[in-house]
GROMACS .gro file of C-alpha atoms in nm:
model
   87
    1UNK     CA    1   0.002  -0.011  -0.025
    2UNK     CA    2   0.151   0.305  -0.078
    3UNK     CA    3   0.240   0.607   0.128
    4UNK     CA    4   0.197   0.921   0.094
    5UNK     CA    5   0.450   1.172  -0.015
    6UNK     CA    6   0.518   1.538   0.143
    7UNK     CA    7   0.247   1.632  -0.010
    8UNK     CA    8  -0.135   1.473   0.042
    9UNK     CA    9  -0.191   1.367  -0.328
   10UNK     CA   10   0.124   1.232  -0.379
   11UNK     CA   11   0.168   0.867  -0.375
   12UNK     CA   12   0.492   0.719  -0.314
   13UNK     CA   13   0.653   0.330  -0.344
   14UNK     CA   14   0.748   0.099  -0.057
   15UNK     CA   15   1.106   0.250  -0.090
   16UNK     CA   16   0.951   0.605  -0.006
   17UNK     CA   17   1.033   0.701  -0.387
   18UNK     CA   18   0.744   0.939  -0.553
   19UNK     CA   19   0.523   0.723  -0.830
   20UNK     CA   20   0.560   0.787  -1.156
   21UNK     CA   21   0.296   0.945  -1.355
   22UNK     CA   22   0.203   0.907  -1.666
   23UNK     CA   23   0.252   1.221  -1.921
   24UNK     CA   24  -0.028   1.348  -2.136
   25UNK     CA   25   0.086   1.472  -2.508
   26UNK     CA   26  -0.163   1.710  -2.641
   27UNK     CA   27  -0.291   1.560  -3.001
   28UNK     CA   28  -0.261   1.793  -3.304
   29UNK     CA   29  -0.471   2.048  -3.418
   30UNK     CA   30  -0.739   1.986  -3.639
   31UNK     CA   31  -0.614   2.014  -4.013
   32UNK     CA   32  -0.246   1.990  -3.902
   33UNK     CA   33  -0.062   1.656  -3.969
   34UNK     CA   34   0.105   1.508  -3.722
   35UNK     CA   35   0.488   1.513  -3.846
   36UNK     CA   36   0.404   1.939  -3.900
   37UNK     CA   37   0.636   1.982  -3.604
   38UNK     CA   38   0.943   1.861  -3.796
   39UNK     CA   39   1.142   2.048  -3.977
   40UNK     CA   40   1.185   1.984  -4.373
   41UNK     CA   41   1.529   1.808  -4.430
   42UNK     CA   42   1.776   1.953  -4.608
   43UNK     CA   43   1.787   1.867  -4.943
   44UNK     CA   44   2.053   1.596  -5.049
   45UNK     CA   45   2.286   1.668  -5.313
   46UNK     CA   46   2.353   1.312  -5.508
   47UNK     CA   47   2.672   1.422  -5.700
   48UNK     CA   48   2.827   1.541  -5.395
   49UNK     CA   49   2.711   1.182  -5.183
   50UNK     CA   50   2.829   1.014  -5.477
   51UNK     CA   51   3.192   1.173  -5.475
   52UNK     CA   52   3.237   1.145  -5.136
   53UNK     CA   53   3.115   0.769  -5.059
   54UNK     CA   54   3.342   0.646  -5.373
   55UNK     CA   55   3.610   0.843  -5.213
   56UNK     CA   56   3.521   0.598  -4.919
   57UNK     CA   57   3.488   0.318  -5.100
   58UNK     CA   58   3.790   0.344  -5.296
   59UNK     CA   59   4.006   0.396  -5.006
   60UNK     CA   60   3.886   0.078  -4.836
   61UNK     CA   61   3.955  -0.103  -5.158
   62UNK     CA   62   4.302   0.026  -5.172
   63UNK     CA   63   4.366  -0.086  -4.778
   64UNK     CA   64   4.228  -0.430  -4.814
   65UNK     CA   65   4.462  -0.477  -5.126
   66UNK     CA   66   4.797  -0.373  -4.944
   67UNK     CA   67   4.665  -0.561  -4.620
   68UNK     CA   68   4.632  -0.875  -4.856
   69UNK     CA   69   4.956  -0.817  -5.044
   70UNK     CA   70   5.133  -0.778  -4.702
   71UNK     CA   71   5.012  -1.122  -4.573
   72UNK     CA   72   5.055  -1.321  -4.930
   73UNK     CA   73   5.409  -1.189  -4.862
   74UNK     CA   74   5.414  -1.243  -4.516
   75UNK     CA   75   5.534  -0.863  -4.449
   76UNK     CA   76   5.330  -0.825  -4.108
   77UNK     CA   77   5.481  -0.599  -3.794
   78UNK     CA   78   5.317  -0.770  -3.516
   79UNK     CA   79   5.452  -0.483  -3.349
   80UNK     CA   80   5.289  -0.212  -3.528
   81UNK     CA   81   4.967  -0.212  -3.321
   82UNK     CA   82   4.721   0.033  -3.218
   83UNK     CA   83   4.805   0.030  -2.844
   84UNK     CA   84   5.206   0.102  -2.983
   85UNK     CA   85   5.095   0.388  -3.155
   86UNK     CA   86   4.866   0.590  -2.845
   87UNK     CA   87   5.220   0.554  -2.638
   0.00000   0.00000   0.00000
């Protein structure tokens, strides 16, 4: 059975914490869309996006190619780790 808090209308849990009360959210006004409060997204420049992602993709391919070549030749340096790079 909940006890009363400092305010007579305030219910508390068995541990003395205030009980949560659900928040009411107002419905959108008539004729107003539910998502009208969101700002319009910025238009995306498809060419700029292709250029940027293309550069990322090319860099990842080049990196994989280098690693595969090093592994094939046995040129791995076990001391070249991220931990050593931080020190």
